[in-house]
């Protein structure tokens, strides 16, 4: 594909890129093709902005572009191919390399969040924000801090508004929502955090829903219908399986009964009622329809009432967060999208103004993983794209709706097709183009063929409806199953791929399917035994490299890591890459706490019993353990230690104590590392030590220059910092499917597929409010609930697709079903997968 051939501008160009189809390569080619159209200069470089969703992806794309320019400039074999595809000559590539290296800050390959944040900084004065605003991504900590501030402002008297709000929150949580738990406050805070994450702008609680009036209307109407039935004497003509007198005597207790959901009163009558006069049935049906409407109104108000106190609290919290931003210049990461969107929508020529403020005239936008873009992100970016197109620029985006797995954080895959069809009407038809990348450059033929056989099943109308019924259940109307079936079919319509010629020539590839049907604990044990055996076999065969185990949750990752480590197989998980996972770093932090406050016996004990002190000259492990075991010393512990081990104190501790307060935390920690010879004694921990020093340096750069500030930062989340992972590592990698997206591995295990669909708890309404989705629900909210379930089911299938397309050479897929009756529980993805495999003739139990 030669991207530079389409030269009509303005231009919208999009690529559908299935797994392993080389989308990063195509983005690189596109970037180079745009460079070819311009003369090398910093101003020209600023005209192109490439957008990714992670810092890792941004760094990778920068490396790809620079490497490609080097290859063209040096006329390497790959460079010649790139030169032919992009039109860049070696001398042009060399000149652009010099320009990029000389003006690297103008080389705009960045995340979408960083671009929107740059806009926020540019507009901070006009938006009434402090110009020195600081971003924090610790949403939970900020929300808890603001909630604590609300509590501190409460007078705890019945006339106090905040006291009344807190009482209403308690009433809502315990009685209306019927939640529970030992720590109610923790549950309330969690609900507020859920609402804050779903709200993409300011919320307004509105008036309190009038439940009592709605209850009264429902009771009165039910009483009218009951009296009408008794007056006409037709109790014996009512279907006993549908109607019971108690449903009308106590309607609030029986709102979920099928009696309230029939189309008309006729559907409640038995065949014996055919002789009853039509006027009688008509009168009763009028009352029945009135009852249904009253029930619908009550259920809607009840759903709103279940979150109303939360909405009021969220409104207060948002006010506290705005106040925090004004007082301290703090803003929650990601929260700037709605702020920028609202500001840009207030005025005309927003895109032009934005470019003026940013000081650059961007002509060309490139976006990777567009299917994961959220509406707020797109709304903030849209004025900039419109402005660039109005000046003859271009908008190029790449993605794959089959890999849309971030709906839980706002990603909206529907934007992919909407932008191509429903936006930018000023762009002529000849300026719009879309293509599908149909060649897989990642996997060997057998793996590509397996996926080519499996997923096209979902595009078959009959099979799609069968899977949709398994997902939604038998009680949901057929119209919803058709909707889900069509969405699934459309989602996977372009799933089939060709194998890249060099991989086709190589041939091969291995697919291993294992099927299990058992209750949860027995299932885990069966999977454990099979997984350990197969991983060990592959581990030995592949010289301890190239194995990845993909899971749905971190809990599964930790369980599998425990299993494998018990068998002597080294593993790397997301958590094992965190600084807090290193015992040496834990001991070092404890020692820093002691240095900051020498009377802290617990911290000194923690450092002395850690690896930090192990192996020091003149300090035998036996002598140290004997001293700590005595327990006869008087506080502070350090003084007793100093008497017993004076040489250690003089050589290692006292010099460091003398430096506290006179050097920065970074310099102090560096001295600890050098004095204790940590890099020499613990070479295997070097990556953790360097990352820890880098973390201290970064916190100092943000103004936190005291040891106490750093230790507070560490306790509040700094310990979650992760080290980078080497390209080649002799350990089994265990990671979530979300983290594996964009990666590839020679061997992939997928040990658990019993992924269930969680029933949604709350829905965002069109007016910006929220409603609780506890059943029974009125039709409006039931439609919302089913739409959310459909999105969740689609995302679950996408997760399976992402997982099975990570493998380069070998794929091990476990179908882990839970039993139900004579068959399997169809509420889990494993049951849908089992049905797909059976359809294609794979042997499963």
PDB file of C-alpha atoms in Angstrom, residues 14 34 98 247 285 291 337 440 462 583 635 651 668 675 697 716 743 775 832 845:
ATOM      1  CA  UNK A  14      -8.784   5.687   7.761  1.00  0.00           C
ATOM      2  CA  UNK A  34       3.709  13.919   4.926  1.00  0.00           C
ATOM      3  CA  UNK A  98      18.912  16.610  11.404  1.00  0.00           C
ATOM      4  CA  UNK A 247     -50.511  -8.228  43.728  1.00  0.00           C
ATOM      5  CA  UNK A 285     -58.104  -2.643  30.606  1.00  0.00           C
ATOM      6  CA  UNK A 291     -51.764   0.870  36.703  1.00  0.00           C
ATOM      7  CA  UNK A 337     -11.367  16.823  28.612  1.00  0.00           C
ATOM      8  CA  UNK A 440      -1.088 -10.730   9.154  1.00  0.00           C
ATOM      9  CA  UNK A 462     -28.292 -18.023  12.569  1.00  0.00           C
ATOM     10  CA  UNK A 583      12.233  -6.592  49.575  1.00  0.00           C
ATOM     11  CA  UNK A 635      13.923   2.328  73.375  1.00  0.00           C
ATOM     12  CA  UNK A 651      30.779   3.176  59.364  1.00  0.00           C
ATOM     13  CA  UNK A 668      21.008  11.091  50.675  1.00  0.00           C
ATOM     14  CA  UNK A 675      27.866   3.316  51.522  1.00  0.00           C
ATOM     15  CA  UNK A 697      14.693  12.607  41.374  1.00  0.00           C
ATOM     16  CA  UNK A 716       0.334   7.555  49.043  1.00  0.00           C
ATOM     17  CA  UNK A 743       2.177  -6.932  22.128  1.00  0.00           C
ATOM     18  CA  UNK A 775     -34.740  -4.600  38.852  1.00  0.00           C
ATOM     19  CA  UNK A 832     -19.973 -19.274  23.777  1.00  0.00           C
ATOM     20  CA  UNK A 845     -16.041 -31.967  26.413  1.00  0.00           C
TER      21      UNK A 845
END
